[in-house]
Coordinates of C-alpha atoms in Angstrom, one line a residue:
X1 CA 41.8 -4.8 -17.1
X2 CA 41.3 -5.3 -20.8
X3 CA 40.0 -8.5 -22.6
X4 CA 39.8 -7.0 -26.1
X5 CA 40.8 -9.4 -28.9
X6 CA 40.7 -12.7 -26.9
X7 CA 40.1 -15.9 -28.8
X8 CA 38.8 -19.4 -27.9
X9 CA 36.1 -18.0 -25.6
X10 CA 38.0 -17.9 -22.3
X11 CA 36.3 -17.6 -18.9
X12 CA 37.0 -15.3 -16.0
X13 CA 36.1 -17.3 -12.8
X14 CA 36.5 -17.1 -9.1
X15 CA 34.6 -17.7 -5.8
X16 CA 32.5 -15.1 -4.0
X17 CA 35.1 -14.9 -1.2
X18 CA 37.7 -13.5 -3.5
X19 CA 37.1 -9.9 -4.4
X20 CA 38.9 -7.8 -7.0
X21 CA 39.9 -4.1 -6.8
X22 CA 40.3 -2.2 -10.1
X23 CA 42.0 1.1 -10.0
X24 CA 41.6 2.0 -13.6
X25 CA 39.2 1.1 -16.4
X26 CA 37.5 -2.3 -17.2
X27 CA 36.9 -3.7 -20.7
X28 CA 35.2 -7.0 -21.0
X29 CA 34.1 -8.5 -24.4
X30 CA 31.3 -10.6 -25.9
X31 CA 34.0 -13.1 -26.9
X32 CA 34.5 -14.3 -23.3
X33 CA 32.6 -16.0 -20.5
X34 CA 32.4 -14.8 -17.0
X35 CA 31.5 -17.0 -14.0
X36 CA 33.4 -14.8 -11.5
X37 CA 31.3 -14.6 -8.3
X38 CA 33.3 -12.1 -6.3
X39 CA 32.7 -8.5 -5.3
X40 CA 34.1 -5.9 -7.7
X41 CA 35.6 -2.7 -6.2
X42 CA 36.3 0.3 -8.4
X43 CA 39.0 2.2 -6.6
X44 CA 40.2 4.9 -9.1
X45 CA 41.4 8.1 -7.5
X46 CA 41.2 10.1 -10.8
X47 CA 38.5 10.7 -13.4
X48 CA 38.3 9.5 -17.0
X49 CA 37.9 5.8 -16.3
X50 CA 35.5 3.7 -18.5
X51 CA 33.6 0.5 -17.9
X52 CA 32.7 -1.7 -20.9
X53 CA 31.0 -5.0 -20.0
X54 CA 30.5 -6.5 -23.5
X55 CA 27.1 -7.7 -22.4
X56 CA 28.5 -9.7 -19.4
X57 CA 26.7 -9.5 -16.0
X58 CA 28.3 -9.4 -12.6
X59 CA 27.2 -11.9 -10.0
X60 CA 27.9 -10.0 -6.8
X61 CA 28.1 -6.5 -5.3
X62 CA 29.7 -3.6 -7.2
X63 CA 31.3 -0.9 -5.1
X64 CA 32.5 2.5 -6.4
X65 CA 35.0 3.5 -3.6
X66 CA 37.6 5.8 -5.2
X67 CA 37.4 9.3 -3.7
X68 CA 38.2 11.6 -6.6
X69 CA 37.5 8.8 -9.1
X70 CA 35.3 9.0 -12.1
X71 CA 33.7 6.2 -14.2
X72 CA 31.6 6.4 -17.4
X73 CA 29.6 3.4 -18.5
X74 CA 30.0 2.4 -22.2
X75 CA 27.2 -0.2 -22.4
X76 CA 24.7 -2.1 -20.3
X77 CA 25.8 -2.5 -16.7
X78 CA 24.2 -5.4 -14.9
X79 CA 24.5 -7.2 -11.5
X80 CA 21.0 -8.7 -11.3
X81 CA 21.5 -10.1 -7.8
X82 CA 23.9 -7.6 -6.4
X83 CA 23.9 -4.1 -4.9
X84 CA 25.6 -1.2 -6.6
X85 CA 27.1 1.1 -3.9
X86 CA 28.5 4.5 -4.6
X87 CA 30.9 5.3 -1.7
X88 CA 33.0 7.9 -3.5
X89 CA 33.9 9.4 -6.8
X90 CA 31.5 10.2 -9.7
X91 CA 29.5 7.6 -11.6
X92 CA 28.2 8.6 -15.0
X93 CA 25.7 6.0 -16.3
X94 CA 25.9 7.8 -19.7
X95 CA 22.4 6.9 -20.9
X96 CA 23.1 3.2 -20.5
X97 CA 20.7 0.6 -18.9
X98 CA 21.6 -0.3 -15.4
X99 CA 20.2 -3.5 -13.9
X100 CA 20.8 -4.3 -10.2
X101 CA 19.2 -5.8 -7.1
X102 CA 19.5 -2.5 -5.2
X103 CA 21.3 0.9 -5.3
X104 CA 22.9 2.5 -2.2
X105 CA 24.8 5.6 -1.5
X106 CA 24.6 6.3 2.2
X107 CA 28.0 7.8 3.2
X108 CA 28.8 11.5 3.6
X109 CA 31.8 11.4 1.3
X110 CA 31.7 13.8 -1.7
X111 CA 30.4 11.8 -4.6
X112 CA 28.4 12.3 -7.8
X113 CA 25.8 10.4 -9.9
X114 CA 25.1 11.6 -13.4
X115 CA 22.2 9.5 -14.8
X116 CA 21.5 11.1 -18.2
X117 CA 18.8 9.2 -20.1
X118 CA 19.6 5.9 -18.4
X119 CA 17.0 3.4 -17.2
X120 CA 17.8 1.9 -13.8
X121 CA 15.9 -1.4 -13.2
X122 CA 16.1 -2.2 -9.5
X123 CA 14.7 -5.6 -8.5
X124 CA 15.3 -6.0 -4.7
X125 CA 12.1 -6.8 -2.7
X126 CA 12.8 -4.5 0.2
X127 CA 12.0 -1.2 1.7
X128 CA 15.6 -0.3 1.0
X129 CA 15.7 -1.0 -2.7
X130 CA 17.0 2.5 -3.5
X131 CA 18.7 3.9 -0.4
X132 CA 20.5 7.3 -0.9
X133 CA 21.5 10.0 1.6
X134 CA 21.7 13.5 0.3
X135 CA 24.7 14.9 2.2
X136 CA 27.8 14.9 0.0
X137 CA 26.0 13.7 -3.1
X138 CA 25.7 15.7 -6.3
X139 CA 22.9 14.3 -8.3
X140 CA 22.1 15.1 -12.0
X141 CA 19.1 12.9 -12.8
X142 CA 18.9 14.1 -16.5
X143 CA 15.9 12.4 -18.1
X144 CA 16.5 9.1 -16.4
X145 CA 13.9 6.5 -15.3
X146 CA 14.1 4.4 -12.2
X147 CA 11.9 1.2 -12.2
X148 CA 11.5 -0.5 -8.8
X149 CA 10.5 -3.9 -10.2
X150 CA 10.4 -6.1 -7.1
X151 CA 7.4 -8.4 -7.6
X152 CA 6.5 -10.0 -4.3
X153 CA 2.9 -8.9 -3.5
X154 CA 3.0 -10.3 0.0
X155 CA 6.2 -8.6 1.2
X156 CA 5.4 -6.0 3.9
X157 CA 5.7 -3.0 4.0
X158 CA 6.6 -2.9 0.3
X159 CA 9.3 -1.7 -2.1
X160 CA 11.1 1.4 -0.8
X161 CA 12.6 4.5 -2.5
X162 CA 14.7 6.4 0.1
X163 CA 16.1 8.8 -2.4
X164 CA 17.7 11.3 0.0
X165 CA 15.9 14.4 1.3
X166 CA 15.7 17.3 -1.1
X167 CA 17.2 15.6 -4.1
X168 CA 15.6 16.0 -7.6
X169 CA 14.9 12.9 -9.7
X170 CA 13.3 12.5 -13.1
X171 CA 10.9 9.6 -13.5
X172 CA 10.1 6.9 -10.9
X173 CA 7.9 3.9 -11.5
X174 CA 6.5 1.2 -9.3
X175 CA 5.3 -1.3 -12.0
X176 CA 4.5 -4.1 -9.5
X177 CA 3.2 -6.4 -8.7
X178 CA 4.3 -5.7 -5.1
X179 CA 2.4 -5.0 -1.9
X180 CA 3.2 -1.3 -1.9
X181 CA 5.5 1.3 -3.4
X182 CA 7.1 3.5 -0.7
X183 CA 8.5 7.1 -1.1
X184 CA 10.3 7.6 2.1
X185 CA 11.8 11.1 2.2
X186 CA 11.1 14.6 0.8
X187 CA 12.2 14.8 -2.8
X188 CA 11.3 16.4 -6.2
X189 CA 10.3 14.4 -9.2
X190 CA 9.3 14.8 -12.8
X191 CA 6.8 12.0 -13.0
X192 CA 5.9 9.2 -10.5
X193 CA 3.7 6.3 -11.4
X194 CA 2.2 3.7 -9.1
X195 CA 0.8 0.4 -10.6
X196 CA 0.6 -0.8 -7.0
X197 CA -0.6 0.4 -3.6
X198 CA 1.4 3.4 -2.5
X199 CA 2.7 5.2 0.6
X200 CA 4.2 8.7 0.4
X201 CA 5.8 9.4 3.8
X202 CA 7.1 13.0 3.3
X203 CA 6.3 16.2 1.5
X204 CA 7.3 15.9 -2.1
X205 CA 6.9 17.8 -5.4
X206 CA 5.8 16.2 -8.6
X207 CA 5.2 17.3 -12.2
X208 CA 2.8 14.4 -12.8
X209 CA 1.6 11.8 -10.2
X210 CA -0.3 8.7 -11.3
X211 CA -2.4 6.4 -9.1
X212 CA -3.9 3.2 -10.6
X213 CA -7.3 1.6 -10.3
X214 CA -8.0 -0.9 -7.6
X215 CA -5.2 0.3 -5.4
X216 CA -4.9 2.2 -2.1
X217 CA -2.8 5.3 -1.5
X218 CA -1.7 6.6 1.9
X219 CA -0.2 10.1 2.4
X220 CA 1.4 10.7 5.8
X221 CA -0.7 13.1 7.8
X222 CA 0.7 16.6 8.0
X223 CA 2.6 16.3 4.7
X224 CA 1.9 18.2 1.5
X225 CA 2.2 16.7 -1.9
X226 CA 2.6 19.5 -4.5
X227 CA 1.7 18.5 -8.1
X228 CA 2.6 21.1 -10.6
X229 CA 1.3 19.2 -13.6
X230 CA -1.5 16.7 -13.2
X231 CA -2.8 14.1 -10.7
X232 CA -4.1 11.1 -12.6
X233 CA -6.4 9.0 -10.4
X234 CA -9.1 7.4 -12.6
X235 CA -10.6 4.4 -11.0
X236 CA -13.4 2.2 -12.3
X237 CA -16.6 0.9 -10.8
X238 CA -14.8 -2.5 -10.4
X239 CA -11.5 -1.0 -9.5
X240 CA -11.9 2.1 -7.3
X241 CA -9.0 4.0 -5.9
X242 CA -8.6 5.0 -2.2
X243 CA -6.7 8.1 -1.2
X244 CA -6.4 8.7 2.6
X245 CA -4.2 10.1 5.3
X246 CA -2.1 7.8 7.4
X247 CA -3.9 8.8 10.6
X248 CA -7.7 8.9 10.9
X249 CA -8.9 12.4 11.7
X250 CA -5.7 14.1 10.7
X251 CA -5.3 15.5 7.2
X252 CA -2.7 15.2 4.6
X253 CA -2.6 17.9 1.8
X254 CA -2.5 17.8 -2.0
X255 CA -1.7 21.1 -3.6
X256 CA -1.9 21.9 -7.3
X257 CA -2.0 25.1 -9.3
X258 CA -3.9 23.3 -12.0
X259 CA -7.5 21.9 -11.8
X260 CA -7.6 18.3 -10.6
X261 CA -10.3 15.9 -11.7
X262 CA -10.5 12.3 -10.4
X263 CA -13.2 9.6 -10.6
X264 CA -14.2 6.5 -8.8
X265 CA -12.1 7.5 -5.8
X266 CA -12.8 7.1 -2.1
X267 CA -11.2 10.0 -0.2
X268 CA -10.6 10.4 3.5
X269 CA -8.7 13.0 5.6
X270 CA -7.4 14.8 2.5
X271 CA -7.1 18.6 2.2
X272 CA -7.0 20.0 -1.4
X273 CA -5.5 23.4 -2.0
X274 CA -4.6 25.6 -5.0
X275 CA -7.0 25.1 -7.9
X276 CA -10.4 23.4 -8.0
X277 CA -10.5 19.7 -7.1
X278 CA -13.4 17.6 -8.4
X279 CA -14.1 14.0 -7.6
X280 CA -16.8 12.5 -9.8
X281 CA -18.5 9.1 -9.1
X282 CA -16.5 9.3 -5.9
X283 CA -17.1 8.9 -2.1
X284 CA -16.4 11.5 0.5
X285 CA -15.4 9.4 3.5
X286 CA -15.0 12.3 5.9
X287 CA -12.7 15.1 7.0
X288 CA -12.0 16.2 3.4
X289 CA -11.7 19.9 2.5
X290 CA -11.4 21.7 -0.8
X291 CA -13.1 18.9 -2.8
X292 CA -16.3 19.0 -4.9
X293 CA -17.9 15.6 -4.9
X294 CA -20.3 14.6 -7.6
X295 CA -22.2 11.4 -8.6
X296 CA -21.5 8.1 -7.1
X297 CA -23.4 9.0 -4.0
X298 CA -24.3 5.4 -3.3
X299 CA -26.8 2.9 -4.6
X300 CA -28.4 -0.4 -3.6
X301 CA -26.7 -3.4 -5.1
X302 CA -28.2 -6.9 -4.8
X303 CA -26.2 -10.2 -5.0
X304 CA -27.3 -12.5 -7.8
X305 CA -26.2 -15.8 -9.3
X306 CA -25.1 -17.9 -6.3
X307 CA -21.5 -18.7 -5.7
X308 CA -19.0 -16.1 -6.8
X309 CA -16.3 -13.5 -5.9
X310 CA -17.1 -10.1 -4.3
X311 CA -15.4 -8.2 -7.1
X312 CA -17.2 -9.9 -9.9
X313 CA -19.7 -7.4 -11.4
X314 CA -21.7 -10.2 -12.9
X315 CA -22.9 -11.1 -9.4
X316 CA -24.4 -7.6 -8.7
X317 CA -27.7 -6.2 -9.8
X318 CA -29.6 -2.9 -9.2
X319 CA -32.7 -4.9 -8.2
X320 CA -33.4 -8.1 -6.3
X321 CA -32.9 -11.0 -8.7
X322 CA -32.5 -8.5 -11.6
X323 CA -30.2 -8.1 -14.5
X324 CA -26.4 -8.0 -14.2
X325 CA -25.1 -4.5 -13.2
X326 CA -21.5 -5.3 -14.1
X327 CA -19.8 -3.4 -11.2
X328 CA -18.9 -4.4 -7.7
X329 CA -19.8 -2.2 -4.6
X330 CA -18.0 0.9 -3.5
X331 CA -17.8 2.4 0.0
X332 CA -21.1 4.4 -0.5
X333 CA -23.1 1.4 -1.8
X334 CA -25.6 -0.6 0.2
X335 CA -25.3 -4.3 -0.5
X336 CA -28.1 -6.9 0.0
X337 CA -28.2 -10.6 0.0
X338 CA -31.8 -11.8 -0.1
X339 CA -34.2 -14.6 -1.1
X340 CA -33.2 -14.1 -4.8
X341 CA -29.5 -14.3 -4.2
X342 CA -29.0 -18.1 -3.9
X343 CA -30.7 -20.9 -5.7
X344 CA -29.0 -23.9 -4.2
X345 CA -27.6 -25.0 -0.8
X346 CA -24.0 -24.3 0.2
X347 CA -23.3 -21.5 -2.2
X348 CA -20.5 -19.1 -1.2
X349 CA -19.8 -15.4 -1.5
X350 CA -16.0 -15.0 -1.3
X351 CA -14.4 -11.6 -0.4
X352 CA -11.4 -12.0 -2.6
X353 CA -10.2 -8.3 -2.5
X354 CA -10.1 -5.5 -0.1
X355 CA -13.8 -4.9 0.0
X356 CA -16.0 -1.9 0.9
X357 CA -19.7 -1.1 1.3
X358 CA -22.0 1.2 3.2
X359 CA -24.7 -1.1 4.7
X360 CA -24.5 -4.9 4.4
X361 CA -27.7 -6.8 4.9
X362 CA -28.3 -10.6 4.7
X363 CA -31.9 -10.6 5.9
X364 CA -34.2 -13.1 4.0
X365 CA -31.5 -15.3 2.5
X366 CA -32.4 -18.9 1.8
X367 CA -30.4 -22.1 1.1
X368 CA -27.9 -21.3 3.9
X369 CA -25.2 -19.4 2.0
X370 CA -21.7 -18.7 3.3
X371 CA -19.7 -15.5 3.5
X372 CA -16.0 -16.6 3.0
X373 CA -12.6 -15.0 2.4
X374 CA -9.0 -15.3 3.6
X375 CA -7.4 -13.3 6.3
X376 CA -5.5 -11.1 3.8
X377 CA -8.6 -9.5 2.4
X378 CA -10.2 -7.1 4.8
X379 CA -13.6 -5.3 4.5
X380 CA -14.5 -1.8 5.3
X381 CA -18.1 -1.1 6.3
X382 CA -19.2 2.5 6.3
X383 CA -22.7 1.9 7.5
X384 CA -24.6 -0.8 9.4
X385 CA -24.1 -4.6 9.3
X386 CA -26.9 -7.2 9.5
X387 CA -26.1 -10.9 9.5
X388 CA -28.6 -13.7 10.0
X389 CA -28.8 -17.1 11.6
X390 CA -29.8 -18.5 8.2
X391 CA -26.3 -18.1 6.9
X392 CA -22.8 -19.4 7.6
X393 CA -19.7 -17.3 8.0
X394 CA -16.1 -18.6 7.4
X395 CA -14.8 -15.2 6.5
X396 CA -11.3 -14.8 8.1
X397 CA -10.5 -11.2 7.2
X398 CA -10.3 -8.1 9.4
X399 CA -13.6 -6.1 9.6
X400 CA -13.2 -2.3 9.8
X401 CA -16.2 -0.2 10.8
X402 CA -15.6 3.2 9.2
X403 CA -18.8 5.2 9.7
X404 CA -18.4 8.9 9.9
X405 CA -21.9 9.5 11.4
X406 CA -23.9 8.0 14.3
X407 CA -26.9 5.7 14.3
X408 CA -25.3 2.6 12.8
X409 CA -26.3 -0.8 14.0
X410 CA -24.5 -4.2 14.1
X411 CA -26.6 -7.4 14.1
X412 CA -24.5 -10.6 14.0
X413 CA -27.4 -13.2 14.0
X414 CA -25.3 -15.3 16.3
X415 CA -22.3 -15.4 13.9
X416 CA -18.7 -15.0 15.2
X417 CA -15.9 -13.1 13.5
X418 CA -12.6 -14.8 13.0
X419 CA -10.2 -11.9 13.1
X420 CA -9.7 -8.4 14.4
X421 CA -12.5 -5.9 14.5
X422 CA -11.6 -2.2 14.2
X423 CA -13.9 0.8 14.9
X424 CA -12.1 3.5 13.0
X425 CA -14.8 6.1 12.0
X426 CA -14.1 9.5 13.4
X427 CA -17.6 10.8 14.3
X428 CA -19.2 7.4 13.8
X429 CA -21.5 5.6 16.2
X430 CA -22.5 1.9 16.4
X431 CA -25.0 0.1 18.6
X432 CA -24.8 -3.6 19.1
X433 CA -28.1 -5.5 18.6
X434 CA -27.1 -9.0 19.8
X435 CA -24.1 -10.9 21.0
X436 CA -20.8 -9.7 19.4
X437 CA -18.0 -12.2 19.2
X438 CA -14.5 -12.5 17.8
X439 CA -13.1 -15.2 20.1
X440 CA -9.6 -15.1 18.7
X441 CA -9.5 -11.5 17.6
X442 CA -8.9 -8.1 19.1
X443 CA -11.6 -5.4 19.2
X444 CA -9.9 -2.0 18.7
X445 CA -11.7 1.3 19.2
X446 CA -9.8 4.0 17.2
X447 CA -12.6 6.5 16.7
X448 CA -16.3 7.1 17.1
X449 CA -18.6 5.7 19.8
X450 CA -19.3 2.1 20.4
X451 CA -22.5 1.3 22.4
X452 CA -22.5 -2.3 23.5
X453 CA -26.2 -1.8 24.5
X454 CA -26.3 -4.5 27.2
X455 CA -25.2 -7.2 24.7
X456 CA -22.5 -9.8 25.5
X457 CA -19.2 -9.2 23.9
X458 CA -16.6 -12.0 23.5
X459 CA -13.1 -11.2 22.3
X460 CA -9.5 -12.1 22.7
X461 CA -8.6 -8.6 23.8
X462 CA -10.0 -5.1 23.8
X463 CA -7.8 -2.0 23.1
X464 CA -8.2 1.7 22.7
X465 CA -4.9 3.5 23.0
X466 CA -5.1 6.4 20.5
X467 CA -5.6 10.0 21.4
X468 CA -8.5 10.5 19.0
X469 CA -11.8 11.5 20.7
X470 CA -13.9 8.3 21.1
X471 CA -16.6 6.8 23.3
X472 CA -17.5 3.5 24.9
X473 CA -20.9 2.9 26.4
X474 CA -21.0 -0.4 28.1
X475 CA -24.5 -0.5 29.8
X476 CA -25.2 -3.9 31.4
X477 CA -23.0 -5.8 28.9
X478 CA -20.7 -8.6 29.9
X479 CA -17.3 -8.5 28.2
X480 CA -15.5 -11.8 28.1
X481 CA -11.9 -11.2 27.3
X482 CA -9.8 -14.3 26.8
X483 CA -6.2 -13.2 25.9
X484 CA -3.5 -14.5 28.2
X485 CA -1.5 -11.3 28.5
X486 CA -0.9 -8.2 30.6
X487 CA -2.4 -6.3 27.6
X488 CA -5.8 -8.1 27.5
X489 CA -7.5 -4.7 28.1
X490 CA -5.2 -1.8 27.3
X491 CA -7.1 1.5 27.2
X492 CA -5.6 5.0 27.4
X493 CA -8.4 6.5 29.3
X494 CA -6.5 9.8 29.9
X495 CA -5.9 10.3 26.1
X496 CA -9.4 11.0 24.9
X497 CA -11.8 8.1 25.6
X498 CA -15.0 8.7 27.4
X499 CA -16.2 5.5 29.1
X500 CA -19.7 5.1 30.5
X501 CA -19.5 2.0 32.6
X502 CA -23.1 1.5 33.4
X503 CA -23.5 -1.2 36.0
X504 CA -19.9 -2.3 35.6
X505 CA -17.8 -1.9 38.7
X506 CA -14.1 -1.2 38.4

């Protein structure tokens, strides 16, 4: 199909229900319009076909179906809201820019993709944004770049790159904003950069791997990430990085033949092998091997200045009522709210990010301040928690107790939680000091030992179904569990939990 030389700016039109099959080449031109909304199927059975779009975009899916066919792009190739599917033949992007909603090649038919120096901009907000199966596919990634640009930060689980097990790509970027970038199968890369949270689900090899400040990175336990160049993970005091295994108590491995140096990083369940791994101004959150931690061992931070957001460094000081420190707390820092924190009634501290601290203490506050925050912003507490009757709490986020050692205490001051409570810390130990209530939330014991210490516990449900070693000491406590379900109290007693029931009969 050739439109070369047309005059009077004609239009190619058609409804989405009317596809076209092209068995040769396609040449569009800048001197035409295109409102055609149908699927375009390239069906060539021989090589040497070309595609020239003249700057025109397609409106629907593009399928390359011709077994034995071969197509070479001549200019930009765009279907911003459509999927490009390679079902057969060989597509050579020829260094041209390719814009699409998603890219798929999931058949076993022999097929080829030659990417050259092309930039592929893939915008679909899905865990299947780039879905490729390796069998039958010959991939030559050249020096290409794939940008997964989906920008919905609330879509769960995130934007996925299923690039086919064992294939080798060049550069992959997750520029965000999205909830998370997902690498879903074992692959080889030149460079991968995350400007979002990230999950790497299989063992991969990288030249360079970049993690960004104020984001969390999860490596599936049992996998090994091999980095032959450099790991860039430089957080800041206001935007630390978290690197952890997907399963508490079970390690993931990072291997590098070159020295690795990271800073302002919280690390948990990560094994480092190869050269020396150094984490400065960073927090060892337990079950890490092969790392040298230095600096950032935790400090006392005091809230100042009344109403504000948790991550605003202007509200934190190194002394009670003192000068602005400029950094928000990390997982090793003790935080204090005291008589110098609030100078008027009804002032509010809002947890506006995924927050972390070691001990949190509200003893001595005046003017009845409020701890607030929406359900999407959880907090991780690695030490003890002390609330007080002299405060209000409207905080709606999940509270995660992450201590890796025993002797931690929890005092609620009569305040109730609004969401789930998770005890995650392998090796941790918590003792309740007064009534403990999350009337509409589930208490989950994933690790460590919870001693209810004779206190009343109110919750929607109580669960502990992992195989991780953990303990529950109930003493003379009364547990009021309100969930209307056959899973109100699911506990896998035979998979690792040691229950001391005290005076409780069962």
